Amino acid sequence: MKQYGTMTLEFEGRQIELPVYEGTLGSPVVDIRSLSQWGLFTYDPGFLATASCQSAITYIDGEAGLLYYRGYPIEQLAEQADFMEVCYLLLNGELPTLHQREAFETSVRRHTMVHDQLHNFFKGFRRDAHPMAVMVGVVGALSAFYHDAMRVSNAEHRALSATRLLAKVPTIAAMCYRYNKGLPFMYPRNDLSYAANFLYMMFATPCEEYVPNPVLVRAFDRILMLHADHEQNASTSTVRLAGSSGANPFACIAAGIAALWGPAHGGANEAVLKQLEEIGDVSQVDKYIARAKDKNDGFRLMGFGHRVYKHMDPRAGLMRRTCHEVLTELGLHDDPMFKLALSLEKIALEDEYFISKKLYPNVDFYSGIVLRALGIPTSMFTAVFAMGRTVGWITQWNEMISDPQQKIGRPRQLYIGQPRRDWVPVTQRG
C-alpha cells in the first residue's frame, strides 16, 4: 500500500488532511482513522463505501466483471486447476509445486475423520433440522475436541486448525444429510479426491460399491472452486469480526456459517430452485417475466443480477458450461425443471429489459440447477456453499490474525435515540 495523495476536508473552519492510498488493483481509499481525533466518524450503513481491511487474497472488479484469487483470474483456475490446488493457493499465496501439492493433499486426507464422540452431537438434533442449523452447532463444537492447538498467535496452531477445518467440514456436511435421511454415516475414503469423497459420503451405502462419475465429480469440484472466496462479503466479514476478538478458529467459522445461512447471502441458489418450482412450467414464464418488469409488483426473479457485479458474473459463464455438461451426462435436457430454467436464461440473455438493467444470470442461477442434477437436496445447497467458502474464511481469518495493524472490530454508530433525561418515580409518570 502506498500513498496516492491527500484529501482535505473543511469542517467548522478547520482543515483536516486525510491520506489517500492505492493498492495493487482497484480504487484508491481514503484513510479516515484520524477523524476520531476531531470527534468525527463516518456514516456508511452496510459498509458500501468502506474498506475494512487491507488484503492480498481476492480482488473483484464489479464493473469489469473480474474475480482474481491471489492474482489469478477465476476463469483460468476453473479451467486448469482443481479445488485442492485453489485451496493451497489461497492459504499460501502461491500455486504449489508437485511435491507441495502431494504433501498438502496427504495432510488434508489424514484429518477427514471426526472424533467418534462427535457422532453423539447429531442425536441431540431433530431429524428434520435444517442442515445449516446442525452445521453451525457441530463446527463450533470442534473446539471442544481440538483444544490442543488453539493459540491463535501461534502460526503452526493456525495452520493445523486450517487443515482440520478444510478436511472435516465436508465430513460434517455429509453427516448432516445422512442424519436427516436416517442413513448410516459413511466414513471418508482417503483414496478419493476431495470432491469425490464428499459425493461418496453423501450417496454411498454399505450395501454396494460406489463409483464416482468423473463428470459429476469435476462439476462439484468446480462449484467449490467458484465459491472459495469472494472478498469482504457478509460471512467473511463476520469471520474477521469474530476473529478480531481472539476467538478460536472453529467458533469463527461457525459464525461465518451462521451469516451464510441468510437467504440474502448463501441461500440464493436455494431461492432460485424454489422459484422455479413456483413458476412450475414453461407456459407460465411470460407471466412471471411480466411481473418482474412491473415496477409496482414486488416480485423479482431470483438468480439474476448481482450486488457486486455490474457486468456478467465471471463465475456464471463457467457454471453455465458446467451445467450443460452435467445435463448432457445425465440425459436431463428434457427434464421439465431444467427446460424451465433454460427458458428463463434465454429470455434474460436476449430481452432488452434485462440487458439494459444488466440482470444477467449469476452463478447462483446455474449452481442450483447443477446441484439439483447431482441429487443434492435443496436444503443442502447452503451447506455445500459453506464447504467451498471454508477455505476462504480460514485464509481471511489467518491474514487478519497475522496483520500487525489488527485490532478488535468496533464500529461506531449515529445515535438517534432520546437525549439525556432523568428518571422519575412510577407514581409521577404519565
Tab-separated table of C-alpha atoms in Angstrom:
chain	number	residue	atom	x	y	z
A	1	MET	CA	0.000	0.000	0.000
A	2	LYS	CA	1.429	3.368	-0.999
A	3	GLN	CA	0.157	6.914	-0.576
A	4	TYR	CA	-1.682	8.151	-3.653
A	5	GLY	CA	-2.450	11.668	-2.486
A	6	THR	CA	-4.233	13.658	0.193
A	7	MET	CA	-7.849	14.666	0.669
A	8	THR	CA	-8.575	17.894	2.546
A	9	LEU	CA	-11.831	18.346	4.431
A	10	GLU	CA	-13.054	21.674	5.762
A	11	PHE	CA	-15.154	21.483	8.907
A	12	GLU	CA	-16.097	24.373	11.192
A	13	GLY	CA	-13.269	26.473	9.855
A	14	ARG	CA	-10.691	23.727	10.262
A	15	GLN	CA	-8.840	21.784	7.601
A	16	ILE	CA	-8.464	18.053	8.074
A	17	GLU	CA	-5.856	16.227	5.986
A	18	LEU	CA	-6.677	12.624	5.135
A	19	PRO	CA	-4.140	10.428	3.292
A	20	VAL	CA	-5.339	8.554	0.189
A	21	TYR	CA	-3.758	5.176	-0.513
A	22	GLU	CA	-3.797	2.866	-3.516
A	23	GLY	CA	-3.381	-0.872	-3.661
A	24	THR	CA	-2.128	-3.133	-6.438
A	25	LEU	CA	-5.512	-3.001	-8.204
A	26	GLY	CA	-8.775	-1.201	-7.634
A	27	SER	CA	-9.924	2.198	-6.444
A	28	PRO	CA	-7.902	4.374	-4.052
A	29	VAL	CA	-9.060	4.503	-0.428
A	30	VAL	CA	-9.263	7.426	1.972
A	31	ASP	CA	-7.723	6.754	5.400
A	32	ILE	CA	-10.268	8.239	7.799
A	33	ARG	CA	-8.779	6.987	11.061
A	34	SER	CA	-7.648	10.454	12.141
A	35	LEU	CA	-11.235	11.758	12.043
A	36	SER	CA	-11.800	10.394	15.538
A	37	GLN	CA	-9.264	12.922	16.848
A	38	TRP	CA	-11.658	15.635	15.695
A	39	GLY	CA	-14.679	13.984	17.239
A	40	LEU	CA	-15.954	12.840	13.838
A	41	PHE	CA	-16.925	9.449	12.419
A	42	THR	CA	-18.180	8.381	9.014
A	43	TYR	CA	-21.708	7.082	8.418
A	44	ASP	CA	-21.880	4.175	5.952
A	45	PRO	CA	-24.773	1.720	6.508
A	46	GLY	CA	-23.934	-1.677	5.046
A	47	PHE	CA	-20.298	-0.553	4.633
A	48	LEU	CA	-20.897	0.085	0.934
A	49	ALA	CA	-18.071	2.622	0.724
A	50	THR	CA	-15.794	1.323	3.475
A	51	ALA	CA	-12.639	-0.773	3.175
A	52	SER	CA	-12.500	-2.618	6.498
A	53	CYS	CA	-9.023	-4.056	5.957
A	54	GLN	CA	-6.163	-4.472	3.527
A	55	SER	CA	-5.971	-7.904	1.949
A	56	ALA	CA	-3.832	-9.775	-0.577
A	57	ILE	CA	-6.260	-12.654	-1.156
A	58	THR	CA	-9.085	-11.836	-3.565
A	59	TYR	CA	-9.725	-8.994	-5.993
A	60	ILE	CA	-13.102	-8.133	-7.520
A	61	ASP	CA	-13.873	-5.504	-10.155
A	62	GLY	CA	-17.648	-5.465	-10.383
A	63	GLU	CA	-17.769	-3.065	-13.305
A	64	ALA	CA	-15.426	-5.129	-15.465
A	65	GLY	CA	-16.664	-8.493	-14.199
A	66	LEU	CA	-13.310	-9.660	-12.813
A	67	LEU	CA	-12.556	-12.086	-9.990
A	68	TYR	CA	-8.955	-12.951	-9.109
A	69	TYR	CA	-7.660	-15.379	-6.462
A	70	ARG	CA	-4.172	-14.247	-5.476
A	71	GLY	CA	-3.920	-12.519	-8.860
A	72	TYR	CA	-5.076	-15.491	-10.952
A	73	PRO	CA	-8.301	-14.976	-12.976
A	74	ILE	CA	-11.044	-17.332	-11.854
A	75	GLU	CA	-11.549	-18.444	-15.468
A	76	GLN	CA	-8.006	-19.834	-15.671
A	77	LEU	CA	-8.239	-21.595	-12.328
A	78	ALA	CA	-11.633	-23.147	-13.106
A	79	GLU	CA	-10.364	-24.464	-16.429
A	80	GLN	CA	-6.896	-25.639	-15.428
A	81	ALA	CA	-6.815	-26.252	-11.670
A	82	ASP	CA	-8.926	-28.130	-9.143
A	83	PHE	CA	-10.244	-27.220	-5.716
A	84	MET	CA	-7.282	-28.593	-3.766
A	85	GLU	CA	-4.855	-26.529	-5.817
A	86	VAL	CA	-7.002	-23.438	-5.273
A	87	CYS	CA	-7.071	-24.154	-1.533
A	88	TYR	CA	-3.284	-24.292	-1.436
A	89	LEU	CA	-3.088	-21.083	-3.459
A	90	LEU	CA	-5.446	-19.194	-1.156
A	91	LEU	CA	-3.813	-20.436	2.034
A	92	ASN	CA	-0.192	-19.989	0.919
A	93	GLY	CA	-0.276	-17.245	-1.686
A	94	GLU	CA	1.334	-19.260	-4.489
A	95	LEU	CA	0.444	-22.280	-6.601
A	96	PRO	CA	2.035	-25.481	-5.257
A	97	THR	CA	4.853	-27.460	-6.766
A	98	LEU	CA	4.118	-31.146	-7.372
A	99	HIS	CA	5.738	-32.084	-4.061
A	100	GLN	CA	3.897	-29.357	-2.152
A	101	ARG	CA	0.590	-30.376	-3.650
A	102	GLU	CA	1.048	-34.049	-2.725
A	103	ALA	CA	2.060	-33.155	0.820
A	104	PHE	CA	-0.910	-30.781	1.177
A	105	GLU	CA	-3.455	-33.310	-0.093
A	106	THR	CA	-1.985	-36.014	2.157
A	107	SER	CA	-2.281	-33.708	5.166
A	108	VAL	CA	-5.925	-32.923	4.411
A	109	ARG	CA	-6.790	-36.598	3.873
A	110	ARG	CA	-5.328	-37.517	7.252
A	111	HIS	CA	-7.766	-35.208	9.004
A	112	THR	CA	-11.036	-36.052	7.240
A	113	MET	CA	-12.431	-38.224	10.040
A	114	VAL	CA	-14.144	-36.576	13.003
A	115	HIS	CA	-13.848	-37.620	16.625
A	116	ASP	CA	-16.148	-40.582	17.283
A	117	GLN	CA	-17.860	-38.797	20.168
A	118	LEU	CA	-18.920	-36.079	17.749
A	119	HIS	CA	-21.433	-38.584	16.380
A	120	ASN	CA	-23.354	-38.168	19.629
A	121	PHE	CA	-23.924	-34.493	18.874
A	122	PHE	CA	-26.175	-35.409	15.991
A	123	LYS	CA	-28.506	-37.351	18.249
A	124	GLY	CA	-29.375	-34.109	20.003
A	125	PHE	CA	-30.881	-32.642	16.828
A	126	ARG	CA	-34.281	-33.402	15.388
A	127	ARG	CA	-34.096	-35.495	12.242
A	128	ASP	CA	-35.806	-32.722	10.272
A	129	ALA	CA	-33.442	-29.989	11.495
A	130	HIS	CA	-32.107	-27.771	8.719
A	131	PRO	CA	-28.569	-28.871	7.786
A	132	MET	CA	-27.254	-25.357	8.387
A	133	ALA	CA	-28.554	-25.407	11.958
A	134	VAL	CA	-26.614	-28.606	12.530
A	135	MET	CA	-23.528	-27.261	10.743
A	136	VAL	CA	-23.380	-24.176	12.973
A	137	GLY	CA	-23.552	-26.294	16.106
A	138	VAL	CA	-21.230	-29.125	15.145
A	139	VAL	CA	-18.491	-26.997	13.529
A	140	GLY	CA	-18.480	-24.719	16.573
A	141	ALA	CA	-18.251	-27.798	18.804
A	142	LEU	CA	-14.989	-28.898	17.138
A	143	SER	CA	-13.203	-26.526	19.519
A	144	ALA	CA	-14.153	-28.890	22.360
A	145	PHE	CA	-12.197	-31.700	20.693
A	146	TYR	CA	-9.127	-29.922	19.322
A	147	HIS	CA	-8.105	-27.543	22.093
A	148	ASP	CA	-4.527	-28.812	21.785
A	149	ALA	CA	-3.827	-26.260	19.051
A	150	MET	CA	-5.955	-23.228	19.848
A	151	ARG	CA	-3.404	-20.448	20.356
A	152	VAL	CA	-4.282	-18.115	17.520
A	153	SER	CA	-0.997	-16.242	17.949
A	154	ASN	CA	0.899	-19.418	17.019
A	155	ALA	CA	1.295	-19.827	13.246
A	156	GLU	CA	1.700	-23.620	13.496
A	157	HIS	CA	-1.502	-23.896	15.527
A	158	ARG	CA	-3.347	-21.785	12.967
A	159	ALA	CA	-2.089	-23.974	10.114
A	160	LEU	CA	-3.191	-27.166	11.893
A	161	SER	CA	-6.637	-25.696	12.615
A	162	ALA	CA	-6.933	-24.665	8.968
A	163	THR	CA	-6.170	-28.216	7.805
A	164	ARG	CA	-8.626	-29.688	10.284
A	165	LEU	CA	-11.434	-27.400	9.191
A	166	LEU	CA	-10.779	-27.878	5.494
A	167	ALA	CA	-10.784	-31.659	5.981
A	168	LYS	CA	-13.689	-32.046	8.413
A	169	VAL	CA	-16.326	-29.608	7.149
A	170	PRO	CA	-17.225	-31.876	4.160
A	171	THR	CA	-17.482	-34.853	6.522
A	172	ILE	CA	-19.800	-32.900	8.820
A	173	ALA	CA	-21.882	-31.620	5.909
A	174	ALA	CA	-22.388	-35.144	4.584
A	175	MET	CA	-23.270	-36.334	8.080
A	176	CYS	CA	-25.958	-33.642	8.274
A	177	TYR	CA	-27.594	-35.072	5.160
A	178	ARG	CA	-27.291	-38.684	6.267
A	179	TYR	CA	-28.725	-37.937	9.702
A	180	ASN	CA	-31.676	-36.126	8.141
A	181	LYS	CA	-32.399	-39.127	5.918
A	182	GLY	CA	-31.909	-41.747	8.622
A	183	LEU	CA	-28.955	-43.243	6.763
A	184	PRO	CA	-25.781	-44.590	8.394
A	185	PHE	CA	-22.788	-42.266	8.336
A	186	MET	CA	-20.209	-43.161	5.686
A	187	TYR	CA	-16.602	-42.775	6.796
A	188	PRO	CA	-14.382	-40.790	4.405
A	189	ARG	CA	-12.238	-42.609	1.869
A	190	ASN	CA	-8.698	-41.342	1.516
A	191	ASP	CA	-8.270	-42.881	-1.934
A	192	LEU	CA	-10.784	-40.427	-3.403
A	193	SER	CA	-10.365	-36.780	-4.365
A	194	TYR	CA	-11.831	-34.055	-2.156
A	195	ALA	CA	-14.964	-33.659	-4.306
A	196	ALA	CA	-15.408	-37.379	-4.978
A	197	ASN	CA	-15.035	-38.157	-1.291
A	198	PHE	CA	-17.895	-35.810	-0.409
A	199	LEU	CA	-20.195	-37.327	-3.026
A	200	TYR	CA	-19.244	-40.764	-1.677
A	201	MET	CA	-20.073	-39.752	1.917
A	202	MET	CA	-23.379	-38.300	0.703
A	203	PHE	CA	-24.661	-41.060	-1.551
A	204	ALA	CA	-22.822	-44.345	-0.935
A	205	THR	CA	-24.311	-47.169	1.114
A	206	PRO	CA	-22.601	-50.026	2.981
A	207	CYS	CA	-24.553	-52.449	0.773
A	208	GLU	CA	-22.790	-51.915	-2.530
A	209	GLU	CA	-19.792	-50.358	-4.203
A	210	TYR	CA	-19.937	-46.675	-5.074
A	211	VAL	CA	-18.098	-45.499	-8.189
A	212	PRO	CA	-17.974	-41.694	-8.593
A	213	ASN	CA	-18.859	-40.326	-12.026
A	214	PRO	CA	-15.845	-38.206	-13.159
A	215	VAL	CA	-18.062	-35.643	-14.979
A	216	LEU	CA	-20.137	-35.099	-11.858
A	217	VAL	CA	-17.059	-35.010	-9.635
A	218	ARG	CA	-15.495	-32.340	-11.841
A	219	ALA	CA	-18.714	-30.326	-11.784
A	220	PHE	CA	-18.890	-30.455	-7.999
A	221	ASP	CA	-15.197	-29.578	-7.698
A	222	ARG	CA	-15.816	-26.515	-9.859
A	223	ILE	CA	-18.745	-25.414	-7.684
A	224	LEU	CA	-16.437	-25.481	-4.654
A	225	MET	CA	-13.744	-23.602	-6.562
A	226	LEU	CA	-16.064	-20.827	-7.740
A	227	HIS	CA	-17.308	-20.257	-4.191
A	228	ALA	CA	-13.936	-20.467	-2.428
A	229	ASP	CA	-13.628	-16.745	-1.663
A	230	HIS	CA	-15.343	-13.520	-2.613
A	231	GLU	CA	-13.609	-10.649	-0.850
A	232	GLN	CA	-15.230	-8.957	2.193
A	233	ASN	CA	-18.781	-10.281	1.902
A	234	ALA	CA	-21.142	-10.621	4.876
A	235	SER	CA	-19.976	-14.038	6.075
A	236	THR	CA	-16.273	-13.294	5.560
A	237	SER	CA	-16.621	-10.004	7.409
A	238	THR	CA	-18.377	-11.916	10.188
A	239	VAL	CA	-15.467	-14.359	10.432
A	240	ARG	CA	-12.989	-11.474	10.597
A	241	LEU	CA	-15.040	-9.596	13.203
A	242	ALA	CA	-15.396	-12.688	15.396
A	243	GLY	CA	-11.714	-13.467	14.960
A	244	SER	CA	-10.670	-9.943	15.889
A	245	SER	CA	-11.654	-10.714	19.488
A	246	GLY	CA	-9.215	-13.634	19.584
A	247	ALA	CA	-11.968	-16.248	19.309
A	248	ASN	CA	-10.862	-19.731	18.289
A	249	PRO	CA	-10.998	-20.599	14.559
A	250	PHE	CA	-13.797	-23.165	14.936
A	251	ALA	CA	-16.045	-20.581	16.563
A	252	CYS	CA	-15.153	-18.047	13.854
A	253	ILE	CA	-16.017	-20.446	11.022
A	254	ALA	CA	-19.269	-21.371	12.783
A	255	ALA	CA	-20.078	-17.640	12.863
A	256	GLY	CA	-19.394	-17.467	9.133
A	257	ILE	CA	-21.714	-20.412	8.513
A	258	ALA	CA	-24.439	-18.672	10.519
A	259	ALA	CA	-24.079	-15.497	8.439
A	260	LEU	CA	-24.057	-17.502	5.211
A	261	TRP	CA	-27.361	-19.104	6.192
A	262	GLY	CA	-29.215	-15.860	5.459
A	263	PRO	CA	-31.321	-16.019	2.263
A	264	ALA	CA	-29.786	-12.762	1.018
A	265	HIS	CA	-26.326	-14.357	1.081
A	266	GLY	CA	-25.719	-18.096	0.809
A	267	GLY	CA	-29.336	-19.081	0.312
A	268	ALA	CA	-29.614	-17.514	-3.143
A	269	ASN	CA	-29.312	-20.737	-5.158
A	270	GLU	CA	-31.851	-22.388	-2.868
A	271	ALA	CA	-34.209	-19.486	-3.589
A	272	VAL	CA	-33.687	-19.990	-7.355
A	273	LEU	CA	-34.906	-23.598	-7.178
A	274	LYS	CA	-37.877	-22.665	-5.005
A	275	GLN	CA	-38.875	-20.007	-7.513
A	276	LEU	CA	-38.569	-22.423	-10.433
A	277	GLU	CA	-40.905	-24.739	-8.542
A	278	GLU	CA	-43.309	-21.823	-8.018
A	279	ILE	CA	-43.317	-20.947	-11.743
A	280	GLY	CA	-43.899	-24.606	-12.422
A	281	ASP	CA	-43.991	-24.778	-16.214
A	282	VAL	CA	-42.587	-23.116	-19.340
A	283	SER	CA	-46.102	-21.922	-20.196
A	284	GLN	CA	-46.026	-19.672	-17.107
A	285	VAL	CA	-42.723	-17.957	-17.919
A	286	ASP	CA	-44.226	-14.965	-19.764
A	287	LYS	CA	-46.485	-14.187	-16.808
A	288	TYR	CA	-43.584	-14.123	-14.358
A	289	ILE	CA	-41.370	-12.146	-16.727
A	290	ALA	CA	-44.148	-9.534	-16.946
A	291	ARG	CA	-44.304	-9.404	-13.154
A	292	ALA	CA	-40.530	-8.928	-12.960
A	293	LYS	CA	-40.798	-5.951	-15.329
A	294	ASP	CA	-43.706	-4.357	-13.437
A	295	LYS	CA	-42.244	-1.737	-11.119
A	296	ASN	CA	-45.392	-1.849	-8.997
A	297	ASP	CA	-45.011	-5.573	-8.379
A	298	GLY	CA	-42.622	-6.586	-5.611
A	299	PHE	CA	-41.752	-9.816	-7.415
A	300	ARG	CA	-38.196	-10.269	-8.680
A	301	LEU	CA	-36.524	-13.132	-10.474
A	302	MET	CA	-34.005	-14.902	-8.282
A	303	GLY	CA	-30.582	-15.696	-9.726
A	304	PHE	CA	-30.404	-12.644	-11.993
A	305	GLY	CA	-28.115	-9.683	-11.388
A	306	HIS	CA	-25.555	-9.326	-8.592
A	307	ARG	CA	-24.876	-6.695	-5.949
A	308	VAL	CA	-21.171	-6.548	-6.791
A	309	TYR	CA	-21.046	-7.357	-10.500
A	310	LYS	CA	-22.499	-4.671	-12.749
A	311	HIS	CA	-21.490	-6.774	-15.737
A	312	MET	CA	-21.747	-10.554	-16.156
A	313	ASP	CA	-20.722	-12.509	-13.073
A	314	PRO	CA	-17.401	-14.071	-14.258
A	315	ARG	CA	-18.315	-17.302	-12.459
A	316	ALA	CA	-21.665	-17.589	-14.246
A	317	GLY	CA	-20.264	-18.483	-17.686
A	318	LEU	CA	-18.136	-21.223	-16.161
A	319	MET	CA	-21.087	-22.554	-14.200
A	320	ARG	CA	-23.323	-22.386	-17.262
A	321	ARG	CA	-20.944	-24.614	-19.227
A	322	THR	CA	-20.697	-26.982	-16.268
A	323	CYS	CA	-24.479	-27.055	-16.087
A	324	HIS	CA	-24.779	-28.219	-19.685
A	325	GLU	CA	-22.020	-30.809	-19.219
A	326	VAL	CA	-23.931	-32.308	-16.293
A	327	LEU	CA	-27.302	-32.238	-18.051
A	328	THR	CA	-25.761	-33.982	-21.066
A	329	GLU	CA	-24.051	-36.594	-18.922
A	330	LEU	CA	-27.275	-37.396	-17.064
A	331	GLY	CA	-29.621	-37.015	-20.027
A	332	LEU	CA	-31.673	-34.361	-18.261
A	333	HIS	CA	-32.126	-31.763	-21.011
A	334	ASP	CA	-35.778	-32.779	-21.283
A	335	ASP	CA	-36.459	-32.561	-17.562
A	336	PRO	CA	-39.325	-30.007	-17.096
A	337	MET	CA	-37.482	-28.070	-14.371
A	338	PHE	CA	-34.333	-27.730	-16.465
A	339	LYS	CA	-36.290	-26.753	-19.571
A	340	LEU	CA	-37.961	-24.062	-17.494
A	341	ALA	CA	-34.599	-22.774	-16.260
A	342	LEU	CA	-33.168	-22.689	-19.781
A	343	SER	CA	-36.234	-20.785	-20.975
A	344	LEU	CA	-35.697	-18.135	-18.303
A	345	GLU	CA	-32.000	-17.974	-19.146
A	346	LYS	CA	-32.743	-17.402	-22.849
A	347	ILE	CA	-35.103	-14.512	-22.111
A	348	ALA	CA	-32.689	-12.873	-19.681
A	349	LEU	CA	-29.843	-13.013	-22.200
A	350	GLU	CA	-31.919	-11.668	-25.114
A	351	ASP	CA	-34.612	-9.394	-23.624
A	352	GLU	CA	-33.714	-5.696	-23.785
A	353	TYR	CA	-35.219	-5.058	-20.337
A	354	PHE	CA	-32.816	-7.464	-18.638
A	355	ILE	CA	-29.870	-6.429	-20.796
A	356	SER	CA	-30.370	-2.698	-20.112
A	357	LYS	CA	-30.539	-3.319	-16.371
A	358	LYS	CA	-27.639	-5.791	-16.553
A	359	LEU	CA	-29.728	-8.528	-14.960
A	360	TYR	CA	-27.627	-11.388	-16.266
A	361	PRO	CA	-27.938	-14.895	-14.838
A	362	ASN	CA	-25.465	-15.165	-11.958
A	363	VAL	CA	-23.548	-18.114	-10.516
A	364	ASP	CA	-26.394	-18.952	-8.112
A	365	PHE	CA	-28.811	-19.476	-11.001
A	366	TYR	CA	-26.652	-22.197	-12.556
A	367	SER	CA	-25.188	-23.751	-9.412
A	368	GLY	CA	-28.647	-24.549	-8.075
A	369	ILE	CA	-29.512	-26.371	-11.286
A	370	VAL	CA	-26.255	-28.349	-11.177
A	371	LEU	CA	-26.642	-29.295	-7.519
A	372	ARG	CA	-30.187	-30.493	-8.152
A	373	ALA	CA	-28.950	-32.612	-11.063
A	374	LEU	CA	-26.283	-34.133	-8.811
A	375	GLY	CA	-29.038	-35.288	-6.467
A	376	ILE	CA	-28.200	-32.852	-3.688
A	377	PRO	CA	-31.423	-31.683	-1.991
A	378	THR	CA	-32.271	-28.001	-1.854
A	379	SER	CA	-31.832	-27.882	1.918
A	380	MET	CA	-28.156	-28.844	1.447
A	381	PHE	CA	-27.312	-26.111	-1.069
A	382	THR	CA	-26.082	-23.615	1.522
A	383	ALA	CA	-24.129	-26.322	3.347
A	384	VAL	CA	-22.300	-27.028	0.078
A	385	PHE	CA	-21.648	-23.288	-0.277
A	386	ALA	CA	-20.168	-23.327	3.240
A	387	MET	CA	-17.890	-26.214	2.222
A	388	GLY	CA	-16.467	-24.221	-0.669
A	389	ARG	CA	-16.182	-20.985	1.310
A	390	THR	CA	-14.479	-22.547	4.352
A	391	VAL	CA	-11.020	-22.214	2.800
A	392	GLY	CA	-11.679	-18.539	2.057
A	393	TRP	CA	-12.855	-17.904	5.601
A	394	ILE	CA	-9.795	-19.631	7.064
A	395	THR	CA	-7.458	-17.691	4.779
A	396	GLN	CA	-9.091	-14.359	5.602
A	397	TRP	CA	-9.044	-15.170	9.325
A	398	ASN	CA	-5.368	-16.117	9.209
A	399	GLU	CA	-4.476	-12.971	7.257
A	400	MET	CA	-6.272	-10.817	9.824
A	401	ILE	CA	-4.581	-12.505	12.811
A	402	SER	CA	-1.189	-12.070	11.108
A	403	ASP	CA	-1.760	-8.356	10.423
A	404	PRO	CA	0.233	-6.194	12.900
A	405	GLN	CA	-2.420	-3.466	12.496
A	406	GLN	CA	-5.221	-5.840	13.510
A	407	LYS	CA	-7.498	-4.578	16.280
A	408	ILE	CA	-10.747	-5.830	17.708
A	409	GLY	CA	-13.613	-4.731	15.470
A	410	ARG	CA	-15.621	-1.900	16.986
A	411	PRO	CA	-17.849	0.032	14.552
A	412	ARG	CA	-19.387	3.293	15.749
A	413	GLN	CA	-22.958	4.487	15.291
A	414	LEU	CA	-25.094	7.542	14.604
A	415	TYR	CA	-27.280	7.726	17.711
A	416	ILE	CA	-30.879	8.834	17.037
A	417	GLY	CA	-32.493	7.892	20.355
A	418	GLN	CA	-33.660	10.107	23.212
A	419	PRO	CA	-31.315	12.787	24.584
A	420	ARG	CA	-30.365	12.679	28.272
A	421	ARG	CA	-33.342	12.633	30.633
A	422	ASP	CA	-33.871	11.977	34.323
A	423	TRP	CA	-35.608	9.065	35.970
A	424	VAL	CA	-38.838	9.799	37.837
A	425	PRO	CA	-40.819	7.535	40.217
A	426	VAL	CA	-43.594	5.472	38.693
A	427	THR	CA	-46.237	7.456	40.579
A	428	GLN	CA	-45.150	10.622	38.763
A	429	ARG	CA	-45.141	9.225	35.243
A	430	GLY	CA	-47.849	9.975	32.680
